[in-house]
């Protein structure tokens, strides 16, 4: 096994919410409840799960957009969570992010050349007239013409804007990009263009990705390994082909069975029991998934299953597997 | 279905120019400003020259606005008074906008305890009526041009803190602030090079409305004798001086009042026009 | 599937053209589309943003913003009533009574300050003259019908106390309150997680069977189409480019756009390489003359400057395609 670029260990993030009237009660939301995974150089790791599972929080905490409440994040040997302001600035050149909604992640008042040139200037990579050609090269790399330089974000379509967002993430020459649902706001035909682009960048730049998505099909196409999250915990992880062929955790199986395929012969299985996904505000005891799980027993209701190695490279957190 | 209709929205400038009210407002304000700047050349008489022979002359060819109880030319006093009134209005509003916006952006950006303190402080300040606040400050500081500006600026600050904070909170919801942080930009850069330009529209609209209010406050303070000491002419002061003879010589109060009214109307038209022009939903 | 002829189907649309005003010019955003939906049948309208699928639904509902969008020609008949010829009070009486609609965002389609029970029963008070008490009783039955747990206790709950999936169930209950014959669902599961999507789709299919509904399902997701639809219509740039029974369509997608769309979809099974469609949908003002897909089409030729007619595929009268290269001899 090759070396590790990013190592996340036992990451915790707790939000406090106050709800109730007239006397508000403080409730704790365990958005991340001991999450661990590794990313290797040049590898795309998928993080999948449904809303509220904490998959976006992973990226935000690992990038220090929010402070963690426990655990550690190590990037290329450096402690990210304990980094000082100047250390963090240096780390951020190597760790970047692509957002879901490119319309919201670009400053509408900046021309493209300024939006992409700003990080280059701020980090002292180039100055003055040297910036423009660098930006033009970035645009070319993401498949946009030079004429885009002097235009504003609103003049582009959603797919083009996402290309700009990707180019901006590349501006500092990162080794790792967190991509938070980068294609889910796009139409299918454009989504495929962006996925192809990301795949090319991954190979040519030897770029590693933490690819956050709710769409199993997209993850299967783009990622080599995948981490499945449910209510703040990792329930299963492993290589993409194996997990997609033979999911171990009942939740992973449910996800797979629920994802509609464009084939009327394989109609979506609707055999799982009904019921709402529990809220992360007040997660069930024991295994978080047990209220929806077809094979849950008494142990699942009281004892939290630990993430265990099942096979080389595969881990699963279920009392009934392995 | 997303139509591309939004892309065909005429630019803010184009829409602004199509709005008759806005153009009229701008014209009105510009005329007043030009008149104030050119007062030394436009004024037919020395605004402070007294002439016992001309006391309380009604408007005529030599004194278009008539004369006051000291025989001073009211037109000249209104023109010179515009300088003080508009100057106080502009400088105090500008100071209020700059300080208030800066505090508001910082509070909105950082949130937390800083934000809560700032909100509490503005709540206290906003609970005083603007005029009472100004009155209090001038009474404590003493009536002078500088103190007047300070007093009116202070009344403007909390309103702009509120506005800037609210708009900044909205901007923070957008991903580009996080994108900037991820790119390693400093907080100062993000606040003033990224957040501020995006909320400037609203600030400018409110500033034009506040300018009107600042000029009114100055006039009111002058009216009750808490502005620049006599004999310096200010609009509120002239109205006050004419008040004693309102029934015999109404022109002394009417003309400066009309000047105040014109600026109020002009600035409000500008404010409303700008708001309509910058609000994407206001497209005709 | 019923064999009821098209003319008496609960929903039939004939030659619908809907135009949008851009600047001072009207552009056709939906061009001459015709379809009908029979009882217990699901017709899926599928396509990407800007293809006119939502505009079609709004045209049927008579909910177009009056100044900027209008139905320029065509006939929309809902349950025997010609909606295009009807006046606004008639159309209003139809909406929520004979024809129901559910939207993508269940949060914004519900009024946040009114209790769920009242909102579900409101249409019954409006259209059926129910008293408050009767409406409340029926609302409870409806919530049970859409399988909201503990329905009776949740009549007085507010929308924010429901999860996304539960809110969409409430929306369905609301749309079904007066027992409409036609239900239009515009991306009803797009905002939901996949496991919840599966539940809501199953529920809709079940209700459709029970109530004999004609369902017009608008979606961008071919997976959803394959799972629940009986027939499918693919739209591009305001035109129907292909239509047919679901099995025939997926077995033999024939229009170049249908093929491309399927090839662009990442799948969780099988080994199909991902093929993006180059370029993007032209804006309404820059649509090419003739076939609107020609700017991105791999097999375009000079014939494409004229809009092709709909022709049959493999001799199947139900499976039709609009492409010169696919015209069968």
Short mmCIF file of N, CA, C and O in Angstrom, two decimals, chain C residues 62-113:
data_model
loop_
_atom_site.label_atom_id
_atom_site.label_comp_id
_atom_site.label_asym_id
_atom_site.label_seq_id
_atom_site.Cartn_x
_atom_site.Cartn_y
_atom_site.Cartn_z
N UNK C 62 -52.65 26.06 -16.19
CA UNK C 62 -53.07 27.45 -16.36
C UNK C 62 -52.41 28.35 -15.33
O UNK C 62 -53.01 29.29 -14.82
N UNK C 63 -51.16 28.03 -14.99
CA UNK C 63 -50.46 28.79 -13.95
C UNK C 63 -49.28 29.57 -14.54
O UNK C 63 -48.29 29.79 -13.87
N UNK C 64 -49.38 29.99 -15.77
CA UNK C 64 -48.28 30.73 -16.37
C UNK C 64 -48.29 32.17 -15.89
O UNK C 64 -49.35 32.76 -15.72
N UNK C 65 -47.11 32.74 -15.63
CA UNK C 65 -47.08 34.17 -15.31
C UNK C 65 -47.62 34.96 -16.49
O UNK C 65 -47.09 34.84 -17.59
N UNK C 66 -48.69 35.72 -16.32
CA UNK C 66 -49.45 36.25 -17.45
C UNK C 66 -48.67 37.17 -18.37
O UNK C 66 -48.84 37.11 -19.58
N UNK C 67 -47.80 38.02 -17.85
CA UNK C 67 -47.20 39.03 -18.71
C UNK C 67 -46.14 38.45 -19.63
O UNK C 67 -45.99 38.87 -20.77
N UNK C 68 -45.38 37.44 -19.15
CA UNK C 68 -44.18 37.04 -19.87
C UNK C 68 -44.32 35.72 -20.60
O UNK C 68 -43.50 35.39 -21.44
N UNK C 69 -45.32 34.92 -20.25
CA UNK C 69 -45.46 33.60 -20.88
C UNK C 69 -46.91 33.41 -21.29
O UNK C 69 -47.82 33.79 -20.55
N UNK C 70 -47.15 32.83 -22.46
CA UNK C 70 -48.53 32.59 -22.85
C UNK C 70 -48.64 31.35 -23.74
O UNK C 70 -47.69 30.98 -24.44
N UNK C 71 -49.80 30.72 -23.69
CA UNK C 71 -50.09 29.61 -24.60
C UNK C 71 -50.51 30.23 -25.92
O UNK C 71 -51.50 30.95 -25.98
N UNK C 72 -49.72 30.01 -26.98
CA UNK C 72 -50.04 30.66 -28.24
C UNK C 72 -51.00 29.83 -29.08
O UNK C 72 -51.78 30.38 -29.82
N UNK C 73 -50.92 28.49 -28.98
CA UNK C 73 -51.91 27.69 -29.69
C UNK C 73 -52.02 26.33 -29.04
O UNK C 73 -51.20 25.96 -28.21
N UNK C 74 -53.04 25.60 -29.42
CA UNK C 74 -53.22 24.26 -28.88
C UNK C 74 -54.43 24.17 -27.99
O UNK C 74 -55.05 25.17 -27.63
N UNK C 75 -54.77 22.91 -27.66
CA UNK C 75 -55.95 22.65 -26.86
C UNK C 75 -55.54 21.77 -25.69
O UNK C 75 -54.83 20.78 -25.86
N UNK C 76 -55.96 22.13 -24.49
CA UNK C 76 -55.68 21.33 -23.30
C UNK C 76 -57.02 20.92 -22.73
O UNK C 76 -57.80 21.79 -22.32
N UNK C 77 -57.32 19.63 -22.74
CA UNK C 77 -58.60 19.18 -22.22
C UNK C 77 -58.37 18.34 -20.96
O UNK C 77 -57.68 17.32 -20.99
N UNK C 78 -58.92 18.81 -19.85
CA UNK C 78 -58.80 18.09 -18.58
C UNK C 78 -60.19 17.62 -18.20
O UNK C 78 -61.09 18.43 -18.01
N UNK C 79 -60.35 16.30 -18.12
CA UNK C 79 -61.61 15.73 -17.68
C UNK C 79 -62.79 16.34 -18.44
O UNK C 79 -63.80 16.71 -17.85
N UNK C 80 -62.62 16.48 -19.75
CA UNK C 80 -63.71 16.99 -20.58
C UNK C 80 -63.82 18.50 -20.67
O UNK C 80 -64.62 19.01 -21.44
N UNK C 81 -63.04 19.22 -19.88
CA UNK C 81 -63.14 20.69 -19.91
C UNK C 81 -61.95 21.25 -20.69
O UNK C 81 -60.80 20.93 -20.41
N UNK C 82 -62.24 22.08 -21.66
CA UNK C 82 -61.18 22.70 -22.45
C UNK C 82 -60.59 23.86 -21.66
O UNK C 82 -61.17 24.93 -21.55
N UNK C 83 -59.39 23.62 -21.10
CA UNK C 83 -58.77 24.62 -20.22
C UNK C 83 -58.37 25.87 -21.01
O UNK C 83 -58.34 26.97 -20.46
N UNK C 84 -58.00 25.71 -22.26
CA UNK C 84 -57.53 26.86 -23.03
C UNK C 84 -58.68 27.81 -23.35
O UNK C 84 -58.50 29.01 -23.44
N UNK C 85 -59.89 27.23 -23.51
CA UNK C 85 -61.03 28.08 -23.84
C UNK C 85 -61.72 28.61 -22.59
O UNK C 85 -62.46 29.59 -22.65
N UNK C 86 -61.45 27.96 -21.43
CA UNK C 86 -62.16 28.32 -20.21
C UNK C 86 -61.70 29.67 -19.66
O UNK C 86 -60.58 30.11 -19.92
N UNK C 87 -62.60 30.32 -18.92
CA UNK C 87 -62.20 31.57 -18.28
C UNK C 87 -61.50 31.25 -16.95
O UNK C 87 -61.50 30.11 -16.49
N UNK C 88 -60.91 32.27 -16.34
CA UNK C 88 -60.09 32.03 -15.15
C UNK C 88 -60.89 31.41 -13.99
O UNK C 88 -60.41 30.47 -13.37
N UNK C 89 -62.12 31.86 -13.71
CA UNK C 89 -62.86 31.21 -12.61
C UNK C 89 -63.06 29.71 -12.84
O UNK C 89 -62.95 28.92 -11.91
N UNK C 90 -63.31 29.33 -14.08
CA UNK C 90 -63.48 27.91 -14.40
C UNK C 90 -62.19 27.15 -14.15
O UNK C 90 -62.17 26.08 -13.54
N UNK C 91 -61.09 27.73 -14.63
CA UNK C 91 -59.81 27.07 -14.44
C UNK C 91 -59.47 26.94 -12.96
O UNK C 91 -58.98 25.93 -12.50
N UNK C 92 -59.80 28.00 -12.23
CA UNK C 92 -59.53 27.97 -10.80
C UNK C 92 -60.33 26.86 -10.13
O UNK C 92 -59.84 26.17 -9.24
N UNK C 93 -61.57 26.70 -10.59
CA UNK C 93 -62.41 25.64 -10.02
C UNK C 93 -61.85 24.26 -10.37
O UNK C 93 -62.04 23.31 -9.62
N UNK C 94 -61.17 24.15 -11.52
CA UNK C 94 -60.59 22.86 -11.91
C UNK C 94 -59.36 22.53 -11.07
O UNK C 94 -59.17 21.39 -10.65
N UNK C 95 -58.53 23.54 -10.84
CA UNK C 95 -57.28 23.31 -10.11
C UNK C 95 -57.58 22.88 -8.68
O UNK C 95 -58.36 23.53 -7.99
N UNK C 96 -56.93 21.85 -8.23
CA UNK C 96 -57.14 21.41 -6.86
C UNK C 96 -58.38 20.56 -6.73
O UNK C 96 -58.60 19.93 -5.71
N UNK C 97 -59.24 20.53 -7.78
CA UNK C 97 -60.44 19.73 -7.71
C UNK C 97 -60.32 18.54 -8.68
O UNK C 97 -60.22 17.39 -8.26
N UNK C 98 -60.27 18.84 -9.97
CA UNK C 98 -60.20 17.77 -10.97
C UNK C 98 -58.76 17.49 -11.36
O UNK C 98 -58.45 16.46 -11.95
N UNK C 99 -57.88 18.45 -11.08
CA UNK C 99 -56.48 18.28 -11.45
C UNK C 99 -55.62 18.76 -10.29
O UNK C 99 -55.82 19.85 -9.77
N UNK C 100 -54.73 17.90 -9.83
CA UNK C 100 -53.87 18.26 -8.70
C UNK C 100 -52.44 18.36 -9.15
O UNK C 100 -52.05 17.79 -10.17
N UNK C 101 -51.64 19.12 -8.39
CA UNK C 101 -50.25 19.25 -8.78
C UNK C 101 -49.36 19.20 -7.56
O UNK C 101 -49.68 19.78 -6.52
N UNK C 102 -48.23 18.50 -7.68
CA UNK C 102 -47.23 18.56 -6.61
C UNK C 102 -45.91 19.04 -7.19
O UNK C 102 -45.58 18.75 -8.33
N UNK C 103 -45.20 19.78 -6.37
CA UNK C 103 -43.99 20.45 -6.85
C UNK C 103 -42.74 19.83 -6.24
O UNK C 103 -42.80 19.00 -5.34
N UNK C 104 -41.60 20.33 -6.73
CA UNK C 104 -40.33 19.80 -6.27
C UNK C 104 -40.07 20.11 -4.80
O UNK C 104 -39.61 19.26 -4.05
N UNK C 105 -40.36 21.34 -4.40
CA UNK C 105 -39.97 21.78 -3.06
C UNK C 105 -41.17 21.72 -2.12
O UNK C 105 -41.97 22.64 -2.07
N UNK C 106 -41.28 20.63 -1.35
CA UNK C 106 -42.46 20.54 -0.48
C UNK C 106 -42.45 21.60 0.62
O UNK C 106 -43.49 21.92 1.16
N UNK C 107 -41.28 22.15 0.91
CA UNK C 107 -41.24 23.15 1.98
C UNK C 107 -41.87 24.45 1.50
O UNK C 107 -42.68 25.05 2.19
N UNK C 108 -41.51 24.88 0.29
CA UNK C 108 -42.01 26.18 -0.14
C UNK C 108 -43.44 26.07 -0.68
O UNK C 108 -44.09 27.09 -0.85
N UNK C 109 -43.91 24.86 -0.94
CA UNK C 109 -45.27 24.75 -1.44
C UNK C 109 -46.30 24.67 -0.32
O UNK C 109 -47.48 24.69 -0.57
N UNK C 110 -45.82 24.53 0.91
CA UNK C 110 -46.75 24.51 2.04
C UNK C 110 -46.64 25.83 2.79
O UNK C 110 -45.55 26.41 2.88
N UNK C 111 -47.76 26.28 3.32
CA UNK C 111 -47.74 27.52 4.08
C UNK C 111 -47.19 27.25 5.49
O UNK C 111 -47.77 26.45 6.23
N UNK C 112 -46.07 27.89 5.85
CA UNK C 112 -45.42 27.55 7.11
C UNK C 112 -46.21 27.91 8.36
O UNK C 112 -45.94 27.38 9.44
N UNK C 113 -47.20 28.81 8.25
CA UNK C 113 -47.87 29.25 9.47
C UNK C 113 -49.24 28.59 9.68
O UNK C 113 -49.94 28.92 10.62
#
